[in-house]
PDB file of C-alpha atoms in Angstrom:
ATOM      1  CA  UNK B   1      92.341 124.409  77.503  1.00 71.00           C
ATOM      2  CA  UNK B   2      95.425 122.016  78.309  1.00 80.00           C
ATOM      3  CA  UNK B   3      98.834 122.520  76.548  1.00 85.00           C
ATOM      4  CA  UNK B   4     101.201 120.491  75.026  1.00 85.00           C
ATOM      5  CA  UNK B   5     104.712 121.368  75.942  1.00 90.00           C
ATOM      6  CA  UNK B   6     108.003 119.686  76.110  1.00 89.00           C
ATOM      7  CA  UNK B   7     109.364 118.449  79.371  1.00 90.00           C
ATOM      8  CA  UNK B   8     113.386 117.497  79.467  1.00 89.00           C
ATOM      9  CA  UNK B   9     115.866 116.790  81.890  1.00 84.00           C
ATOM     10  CA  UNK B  10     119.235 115.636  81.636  1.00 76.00           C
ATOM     11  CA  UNK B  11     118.164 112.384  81.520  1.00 72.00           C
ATOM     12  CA  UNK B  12     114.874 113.055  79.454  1.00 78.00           C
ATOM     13  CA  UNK B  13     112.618 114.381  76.855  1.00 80.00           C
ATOM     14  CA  UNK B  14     109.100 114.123  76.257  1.00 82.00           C
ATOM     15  CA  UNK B  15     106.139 115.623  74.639  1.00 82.00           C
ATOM     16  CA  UNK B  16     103.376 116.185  77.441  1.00 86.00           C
ATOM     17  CA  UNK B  17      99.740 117.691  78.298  1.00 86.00           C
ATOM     18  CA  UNK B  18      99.311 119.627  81.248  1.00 89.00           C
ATOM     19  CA  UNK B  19      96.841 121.998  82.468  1.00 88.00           C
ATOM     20  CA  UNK B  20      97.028 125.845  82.854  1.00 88.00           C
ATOM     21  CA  UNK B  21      94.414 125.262  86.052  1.00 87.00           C
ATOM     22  CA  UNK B  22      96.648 122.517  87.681  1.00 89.00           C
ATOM     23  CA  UNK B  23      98.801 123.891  91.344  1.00 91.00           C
ATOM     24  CA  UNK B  24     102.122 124.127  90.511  1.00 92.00           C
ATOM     25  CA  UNK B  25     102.615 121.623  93.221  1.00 90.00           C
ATOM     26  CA  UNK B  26     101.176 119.355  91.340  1.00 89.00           C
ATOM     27  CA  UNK B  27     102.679 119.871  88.614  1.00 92.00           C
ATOM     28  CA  UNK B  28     106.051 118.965  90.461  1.00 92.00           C
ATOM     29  CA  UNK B  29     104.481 115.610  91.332  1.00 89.00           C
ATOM     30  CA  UNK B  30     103.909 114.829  87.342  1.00 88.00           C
ATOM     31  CA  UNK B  31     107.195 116.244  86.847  1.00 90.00           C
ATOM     32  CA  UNK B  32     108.765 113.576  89.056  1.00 86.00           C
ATOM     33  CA  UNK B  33     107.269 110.416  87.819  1.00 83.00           C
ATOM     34  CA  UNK B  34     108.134 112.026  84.072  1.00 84.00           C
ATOM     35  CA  UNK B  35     112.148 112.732  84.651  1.00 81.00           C
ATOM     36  CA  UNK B  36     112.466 110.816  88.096  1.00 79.00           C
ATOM     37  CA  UNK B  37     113.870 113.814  90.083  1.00 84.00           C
ATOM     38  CA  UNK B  38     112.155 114.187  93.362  1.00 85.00           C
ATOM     39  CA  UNK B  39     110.094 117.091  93.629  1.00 89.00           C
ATOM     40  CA  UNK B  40     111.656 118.710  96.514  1.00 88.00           C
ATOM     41  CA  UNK B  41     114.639 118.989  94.377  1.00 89.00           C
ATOM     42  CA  UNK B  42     113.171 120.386  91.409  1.00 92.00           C
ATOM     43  CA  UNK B  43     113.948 123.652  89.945  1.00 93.00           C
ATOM     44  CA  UNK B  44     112.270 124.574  86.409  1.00 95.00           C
ATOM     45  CA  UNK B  45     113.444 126.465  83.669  1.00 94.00           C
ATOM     46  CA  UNK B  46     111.165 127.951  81.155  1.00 94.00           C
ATOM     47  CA  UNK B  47     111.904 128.253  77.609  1.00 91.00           C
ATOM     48  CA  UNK B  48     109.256 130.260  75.698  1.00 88.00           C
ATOM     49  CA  UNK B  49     110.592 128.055  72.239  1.00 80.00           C
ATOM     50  CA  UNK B  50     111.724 124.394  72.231  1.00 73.00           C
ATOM     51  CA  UNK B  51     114.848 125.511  70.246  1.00 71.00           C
ATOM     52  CA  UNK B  52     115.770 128.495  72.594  1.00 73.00           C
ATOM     53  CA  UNK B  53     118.694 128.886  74.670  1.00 79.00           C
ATOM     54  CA  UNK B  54     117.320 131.642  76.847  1.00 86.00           C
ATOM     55  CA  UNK B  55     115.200 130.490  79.832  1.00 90.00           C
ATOM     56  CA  UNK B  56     113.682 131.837  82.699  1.00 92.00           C
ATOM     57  CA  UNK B  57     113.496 130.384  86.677  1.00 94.00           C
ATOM     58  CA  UNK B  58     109.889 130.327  86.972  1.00 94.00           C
ATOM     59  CA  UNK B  59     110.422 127.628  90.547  1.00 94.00           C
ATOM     60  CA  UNK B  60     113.411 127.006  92.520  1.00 92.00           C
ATOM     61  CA  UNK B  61     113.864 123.618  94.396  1.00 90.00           C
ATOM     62  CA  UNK B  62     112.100 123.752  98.195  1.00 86.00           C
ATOM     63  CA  UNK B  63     110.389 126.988  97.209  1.00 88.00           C
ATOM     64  CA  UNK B  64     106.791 126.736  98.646  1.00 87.00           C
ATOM     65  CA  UNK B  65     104.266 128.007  96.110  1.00 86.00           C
ATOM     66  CA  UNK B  66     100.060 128.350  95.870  1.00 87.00           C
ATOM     67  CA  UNK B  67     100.685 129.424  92.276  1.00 89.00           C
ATOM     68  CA  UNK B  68      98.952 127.820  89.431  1.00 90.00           C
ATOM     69  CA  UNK B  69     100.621 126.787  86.421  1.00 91.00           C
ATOM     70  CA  UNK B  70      99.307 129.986  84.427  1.00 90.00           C
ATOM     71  CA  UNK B  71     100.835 132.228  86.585  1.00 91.00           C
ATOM     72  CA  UNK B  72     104.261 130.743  85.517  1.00 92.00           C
ATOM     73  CA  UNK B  73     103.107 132.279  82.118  1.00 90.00           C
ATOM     74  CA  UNK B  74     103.633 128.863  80.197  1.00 91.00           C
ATOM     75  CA  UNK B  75     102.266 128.603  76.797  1.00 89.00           C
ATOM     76  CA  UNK B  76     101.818 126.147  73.945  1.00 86.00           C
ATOM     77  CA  UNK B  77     104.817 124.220  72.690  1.00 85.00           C
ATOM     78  CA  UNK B  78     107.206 125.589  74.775  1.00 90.00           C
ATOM     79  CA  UNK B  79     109.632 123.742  76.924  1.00 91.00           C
ATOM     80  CA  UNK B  80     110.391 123.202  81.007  1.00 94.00           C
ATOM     81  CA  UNK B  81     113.322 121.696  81.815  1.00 93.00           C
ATOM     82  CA  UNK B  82     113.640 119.950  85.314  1.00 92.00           C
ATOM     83  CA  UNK B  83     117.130 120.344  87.154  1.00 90.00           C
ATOM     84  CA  UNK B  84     118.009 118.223  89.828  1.00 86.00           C
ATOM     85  CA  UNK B  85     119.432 119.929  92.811  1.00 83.00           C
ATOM     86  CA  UNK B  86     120.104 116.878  94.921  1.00 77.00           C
ATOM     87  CA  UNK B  87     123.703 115.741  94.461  1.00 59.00           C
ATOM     88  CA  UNK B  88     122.827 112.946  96.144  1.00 55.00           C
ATOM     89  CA  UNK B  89     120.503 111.142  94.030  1.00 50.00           C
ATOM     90  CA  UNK B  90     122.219 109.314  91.488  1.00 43.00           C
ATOM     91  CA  UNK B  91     119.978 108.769  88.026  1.00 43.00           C
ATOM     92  CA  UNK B  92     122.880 107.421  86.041  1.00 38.00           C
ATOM     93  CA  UNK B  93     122.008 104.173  85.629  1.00 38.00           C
ATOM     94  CA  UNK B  94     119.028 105.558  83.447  1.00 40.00           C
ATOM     95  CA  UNK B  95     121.435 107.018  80.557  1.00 40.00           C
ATOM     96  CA  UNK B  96     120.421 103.683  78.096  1.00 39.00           C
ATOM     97  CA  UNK B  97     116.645 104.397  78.594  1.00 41.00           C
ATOM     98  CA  UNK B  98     116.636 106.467  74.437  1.00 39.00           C
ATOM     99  CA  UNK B  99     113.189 105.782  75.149  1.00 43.00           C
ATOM    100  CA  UNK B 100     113.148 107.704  78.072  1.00 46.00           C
ATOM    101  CA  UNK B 101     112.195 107.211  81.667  1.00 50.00           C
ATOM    102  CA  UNK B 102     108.673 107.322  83.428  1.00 53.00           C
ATOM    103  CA  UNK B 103     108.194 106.132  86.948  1.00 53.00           C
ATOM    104  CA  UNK B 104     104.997 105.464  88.108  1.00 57.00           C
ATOM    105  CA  UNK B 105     104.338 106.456  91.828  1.00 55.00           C
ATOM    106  CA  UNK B 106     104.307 102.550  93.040  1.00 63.00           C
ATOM    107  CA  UNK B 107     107.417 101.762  91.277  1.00 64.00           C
ATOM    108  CA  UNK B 108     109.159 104.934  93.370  1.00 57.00           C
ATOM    109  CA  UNK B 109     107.653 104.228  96.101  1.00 59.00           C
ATOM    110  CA  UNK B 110     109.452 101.056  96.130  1.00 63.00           C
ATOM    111  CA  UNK B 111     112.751 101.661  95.403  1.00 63.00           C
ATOM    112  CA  UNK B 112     115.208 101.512  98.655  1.00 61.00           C
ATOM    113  CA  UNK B 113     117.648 104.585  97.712  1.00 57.00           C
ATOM    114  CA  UNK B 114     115.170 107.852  97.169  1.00 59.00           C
ATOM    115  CA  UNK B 115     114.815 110.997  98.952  1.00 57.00           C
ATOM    116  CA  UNK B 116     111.486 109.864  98.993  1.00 59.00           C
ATOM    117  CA  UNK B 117     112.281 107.118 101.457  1.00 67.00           C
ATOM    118  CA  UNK B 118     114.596 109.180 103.603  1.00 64.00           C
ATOM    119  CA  UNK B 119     111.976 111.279 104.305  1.00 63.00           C
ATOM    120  CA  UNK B 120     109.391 108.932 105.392  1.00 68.00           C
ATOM    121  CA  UNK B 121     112.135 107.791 107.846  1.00 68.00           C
ATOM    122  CA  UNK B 122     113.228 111.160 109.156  1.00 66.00           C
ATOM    123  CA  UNK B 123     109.529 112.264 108.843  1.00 64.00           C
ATOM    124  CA  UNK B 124     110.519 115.209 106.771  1.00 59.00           C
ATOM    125  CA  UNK B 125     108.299 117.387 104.671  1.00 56.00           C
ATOM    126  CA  UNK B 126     104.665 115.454 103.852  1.00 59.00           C
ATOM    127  CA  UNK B 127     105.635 113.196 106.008  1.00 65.00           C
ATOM    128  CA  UNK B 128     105.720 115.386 109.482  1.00 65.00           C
ATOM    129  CA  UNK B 129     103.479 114.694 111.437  1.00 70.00           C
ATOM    130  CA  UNK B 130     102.697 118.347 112.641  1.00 69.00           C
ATOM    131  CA  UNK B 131     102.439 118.896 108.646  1.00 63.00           C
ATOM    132  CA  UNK B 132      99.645 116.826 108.278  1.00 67.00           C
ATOM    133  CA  UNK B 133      98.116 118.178 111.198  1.00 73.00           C
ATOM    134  CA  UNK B 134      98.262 121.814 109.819  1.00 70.00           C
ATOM    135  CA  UNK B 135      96.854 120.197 106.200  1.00 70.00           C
ATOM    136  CA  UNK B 136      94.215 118.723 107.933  1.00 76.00           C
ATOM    137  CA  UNK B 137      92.973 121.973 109.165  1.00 79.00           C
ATOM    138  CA  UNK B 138      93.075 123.895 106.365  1.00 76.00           C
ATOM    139  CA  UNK B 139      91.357 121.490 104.866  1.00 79.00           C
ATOM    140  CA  UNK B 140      88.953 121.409 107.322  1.00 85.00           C
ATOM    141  CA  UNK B 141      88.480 125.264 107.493  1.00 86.00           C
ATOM    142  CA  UNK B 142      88.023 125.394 103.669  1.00 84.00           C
ATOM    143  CA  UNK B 143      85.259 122.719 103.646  1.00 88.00           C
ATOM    144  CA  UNK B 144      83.825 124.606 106.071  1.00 90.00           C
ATOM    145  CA  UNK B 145      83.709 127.724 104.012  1.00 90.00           C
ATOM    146  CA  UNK B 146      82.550 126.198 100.961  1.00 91.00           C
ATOM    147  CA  UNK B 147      79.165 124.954 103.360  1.00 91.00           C
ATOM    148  CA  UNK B 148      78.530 128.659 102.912  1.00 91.00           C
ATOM    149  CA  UNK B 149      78.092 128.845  99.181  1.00 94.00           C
ATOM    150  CA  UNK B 150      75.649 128.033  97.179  1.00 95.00           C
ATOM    151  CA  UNK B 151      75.565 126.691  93.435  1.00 96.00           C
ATOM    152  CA  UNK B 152      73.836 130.197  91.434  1.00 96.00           C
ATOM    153  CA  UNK B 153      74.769 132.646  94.450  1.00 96.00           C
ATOM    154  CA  UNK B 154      76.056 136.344  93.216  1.00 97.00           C
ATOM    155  CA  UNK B 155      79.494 136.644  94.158  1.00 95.00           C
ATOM    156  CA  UNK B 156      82.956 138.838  93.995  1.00 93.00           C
ATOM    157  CA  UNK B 157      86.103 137.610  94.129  1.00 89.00           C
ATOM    158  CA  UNK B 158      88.916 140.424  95.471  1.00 80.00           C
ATOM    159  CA  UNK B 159      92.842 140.856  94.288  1.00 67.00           C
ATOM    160  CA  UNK B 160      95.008 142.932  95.195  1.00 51.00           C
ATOM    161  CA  UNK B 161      94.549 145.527  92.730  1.00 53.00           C
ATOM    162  CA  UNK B 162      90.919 144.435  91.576  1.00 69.00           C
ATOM    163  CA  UNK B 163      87.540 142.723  92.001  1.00 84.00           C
ATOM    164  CA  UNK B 164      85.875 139.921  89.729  1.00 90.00           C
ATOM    165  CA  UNK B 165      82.184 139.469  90.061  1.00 94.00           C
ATOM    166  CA  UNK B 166      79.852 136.541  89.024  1.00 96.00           C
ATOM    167  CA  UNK B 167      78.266 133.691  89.616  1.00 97.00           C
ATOM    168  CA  UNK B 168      78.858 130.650  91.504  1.00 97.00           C
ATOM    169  CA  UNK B 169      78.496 127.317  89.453  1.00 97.00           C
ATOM    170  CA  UNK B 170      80.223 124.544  91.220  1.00 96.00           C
ATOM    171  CA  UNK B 171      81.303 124.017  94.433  1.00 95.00           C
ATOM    172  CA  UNK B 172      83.534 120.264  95.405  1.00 92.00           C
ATOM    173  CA  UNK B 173      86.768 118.415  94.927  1.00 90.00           C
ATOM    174  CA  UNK B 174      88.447 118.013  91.332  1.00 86.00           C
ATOM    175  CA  UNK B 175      90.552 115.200  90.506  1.00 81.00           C
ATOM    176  CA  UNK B 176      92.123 116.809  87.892  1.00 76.00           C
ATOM    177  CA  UNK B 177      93.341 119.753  90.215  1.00 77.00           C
ATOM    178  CA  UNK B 178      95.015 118.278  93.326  1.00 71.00           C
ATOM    179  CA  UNK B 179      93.973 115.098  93.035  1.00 69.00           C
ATOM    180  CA  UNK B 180      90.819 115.669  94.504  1.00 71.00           C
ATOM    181  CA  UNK B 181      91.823 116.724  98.120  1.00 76.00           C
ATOM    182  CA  UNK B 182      90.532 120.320  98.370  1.00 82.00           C
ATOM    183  CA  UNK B 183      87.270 122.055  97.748  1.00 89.00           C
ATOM    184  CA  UNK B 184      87.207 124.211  95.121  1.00 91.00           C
ATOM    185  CA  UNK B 185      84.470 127.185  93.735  1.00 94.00           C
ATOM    186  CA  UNK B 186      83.684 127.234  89.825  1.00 95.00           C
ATOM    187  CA  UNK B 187      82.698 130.773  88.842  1.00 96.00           C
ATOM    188  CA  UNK B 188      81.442 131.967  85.616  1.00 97.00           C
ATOM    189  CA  UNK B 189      82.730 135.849  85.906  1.00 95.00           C
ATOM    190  CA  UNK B 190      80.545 138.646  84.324  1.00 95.00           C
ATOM    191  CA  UNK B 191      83.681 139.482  82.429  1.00 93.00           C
ATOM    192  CA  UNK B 192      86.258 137.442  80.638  1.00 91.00           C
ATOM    193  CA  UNK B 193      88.412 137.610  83.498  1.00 88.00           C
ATOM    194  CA  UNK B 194      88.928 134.101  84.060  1.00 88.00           C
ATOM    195  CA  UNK B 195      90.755 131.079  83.150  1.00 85.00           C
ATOM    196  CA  UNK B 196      89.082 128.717  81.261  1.00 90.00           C
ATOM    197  CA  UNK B 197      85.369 128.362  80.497  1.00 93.00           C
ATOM    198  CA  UNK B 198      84.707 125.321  82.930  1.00 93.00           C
ATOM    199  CA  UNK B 199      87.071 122.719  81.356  1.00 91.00           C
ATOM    200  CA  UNK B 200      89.565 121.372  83.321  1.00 84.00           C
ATOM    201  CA  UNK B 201      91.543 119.023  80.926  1.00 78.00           C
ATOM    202  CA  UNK B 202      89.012 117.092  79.636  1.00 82.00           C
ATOM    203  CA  UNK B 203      86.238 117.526  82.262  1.00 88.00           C
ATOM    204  CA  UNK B 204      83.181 119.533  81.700  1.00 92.00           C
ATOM    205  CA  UNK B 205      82.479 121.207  85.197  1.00 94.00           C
ATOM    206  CA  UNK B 206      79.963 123.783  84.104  1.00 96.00           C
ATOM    207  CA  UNK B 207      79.453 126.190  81.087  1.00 95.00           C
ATOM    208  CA  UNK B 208      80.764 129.417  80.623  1.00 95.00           C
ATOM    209  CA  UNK B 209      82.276 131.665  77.799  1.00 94.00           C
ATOM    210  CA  UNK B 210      85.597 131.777  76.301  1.00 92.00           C
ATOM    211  CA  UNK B 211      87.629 133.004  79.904  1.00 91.00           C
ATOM    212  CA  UNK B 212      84.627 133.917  82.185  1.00 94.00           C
ATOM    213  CA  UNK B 213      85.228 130.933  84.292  1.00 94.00           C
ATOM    214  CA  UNK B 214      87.911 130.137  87.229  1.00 91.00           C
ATOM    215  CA  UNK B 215      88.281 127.495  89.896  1.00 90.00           C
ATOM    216  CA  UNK B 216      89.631 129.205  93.443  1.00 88.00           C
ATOM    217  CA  UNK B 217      89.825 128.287  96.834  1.00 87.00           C
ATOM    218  CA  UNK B 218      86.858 129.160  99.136  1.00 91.00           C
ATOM    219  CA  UNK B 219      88.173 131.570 101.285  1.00 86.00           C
ATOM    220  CA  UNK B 220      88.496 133.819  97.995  1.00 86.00           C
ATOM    221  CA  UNK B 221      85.059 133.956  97.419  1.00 92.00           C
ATOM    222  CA  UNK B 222      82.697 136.205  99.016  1.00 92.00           C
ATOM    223  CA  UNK B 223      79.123 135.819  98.438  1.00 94.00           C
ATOM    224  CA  UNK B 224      76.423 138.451  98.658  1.00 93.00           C
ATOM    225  CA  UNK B 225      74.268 140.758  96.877  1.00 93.00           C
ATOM    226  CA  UNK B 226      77.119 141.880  94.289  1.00 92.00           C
ATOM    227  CA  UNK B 227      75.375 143.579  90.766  1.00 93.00           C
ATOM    228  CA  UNK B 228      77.326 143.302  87.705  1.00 91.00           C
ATOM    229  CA  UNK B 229      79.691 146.116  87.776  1.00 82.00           C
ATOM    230  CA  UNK B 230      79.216 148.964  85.420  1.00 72.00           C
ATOM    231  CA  UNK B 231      82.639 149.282  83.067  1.00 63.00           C
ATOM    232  CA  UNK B 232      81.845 152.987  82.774  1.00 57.00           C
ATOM    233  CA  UNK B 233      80.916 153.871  86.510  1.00 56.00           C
ATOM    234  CA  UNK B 234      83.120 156.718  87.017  1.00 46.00           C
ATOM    235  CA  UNK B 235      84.500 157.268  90.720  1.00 46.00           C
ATOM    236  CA  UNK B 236      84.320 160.471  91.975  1.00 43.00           C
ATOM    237  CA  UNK B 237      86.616 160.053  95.159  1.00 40.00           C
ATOM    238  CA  UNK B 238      89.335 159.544  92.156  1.00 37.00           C
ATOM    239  CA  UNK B 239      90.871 162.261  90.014  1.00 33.00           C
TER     240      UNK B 239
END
């Protein structure tokens, strides 16, 4: 289920949707046609209440991250706040917008005096050419994996401290995640130990109960002959 929370800046403030399912990454890239700050110079504080003066750093600007936005623990009605760490980029001359300031990615992308610019020029970031390369291949390795599951397969899906089993109900690219550049696995769990129940913002990808579904990335899923798993199994090695 999406959230309404409150994005501000120093320049900005705004009531806004966003899903607990989207990458924080692209998140960051919402964030910056929202406020304007670019996102490799984004760091985000988290109030739990609008109001509140206490926040917590749940990114820091440049900090590479395969989190989703739940695991920043935002909820409902709360507030992130965007800080811009480039002292560089001047945002000034948007202090008469009251109405505040959205920048759509055409109108950024033509503007002369970004970060966004100087790194197409120094071929920085995105913009490498080796970093494209090393996209392109795991993009390539994770279409390959998904080949090797099927829509109603049994499958498990292993943490670090524990194992989810289900069923797999969608395999493909979502728009509303990332834009639709990576392949993705729907699971309904056995268990509410998922997400979401196979909404992602407003599209229905399959049907599941109340948190028994989660999107994840292929090479999490492992498919197989995997029973449900009996909650009162007791393990003998254990004691």
């Amino acid at each position: 289920m999406d959230l309404f929370v409150y994005i501000t800046s120093d320049l900005t403030s705004s009531e806004r949707r966003i899903s607990p399912q989207w990458l924080v990454q692209y998140l960051l890239q919402r964030l910056e046609q929202i406020t304007g700050v670019e996102t490799a110079f984004q760091t985000l504080h988290y109030y739990p209440v609008k109001t509140s003066s206490e926040y917590q750093v749940v990114h820091k600007a440049g900090e590479k991250t395969d989190k989703n936005v739940s695991d920043l623990g935002v909820a409902a009605y709360s507030r992130i706040h965007v800080i811009d760490e480039n002292p560089d980029l001047t945002l000034a001359a948007l202090e008469e917008n009251s109405e505040g300031f959205q920048l759509s990615e055409e109108e950024y992308a033509k503007r002369n005096n970004t970060v966004l610019l100087w790194k197409k020029q120094n071929q920085l970031g995105r913009f490498d050419p080796k970093f494209d390369e090393q996209q392109r291949l795991i993009q390539e390795e994770n279409e390959r994996l998904a080949e090797g599951i099927t829509v109603g397969s049994r499958c498990r899906v292993i943490n670090i401290a524990s194992e989810r089993r289900g069923v797999v109900r969608y395999i493909g690219k979502i728009q509303e995640l990332d834009e639709g550049e990576s392949f993705w696995v729907g699971i309904e769990f056995d268990e509410p130990v998922g997400k979401n129940d196979g909404l992602i913002g407003l599209l229905r990808v399959f049907e599941a109960k109340p948190n028994h579904g989660s999107f994840v990335r292929p090479k999490q899923v492992e498919v197989g002959d995997f029973p449900e798993l009996d909650p009162f199994a007791s393990d003998e090695e254990e004691i």
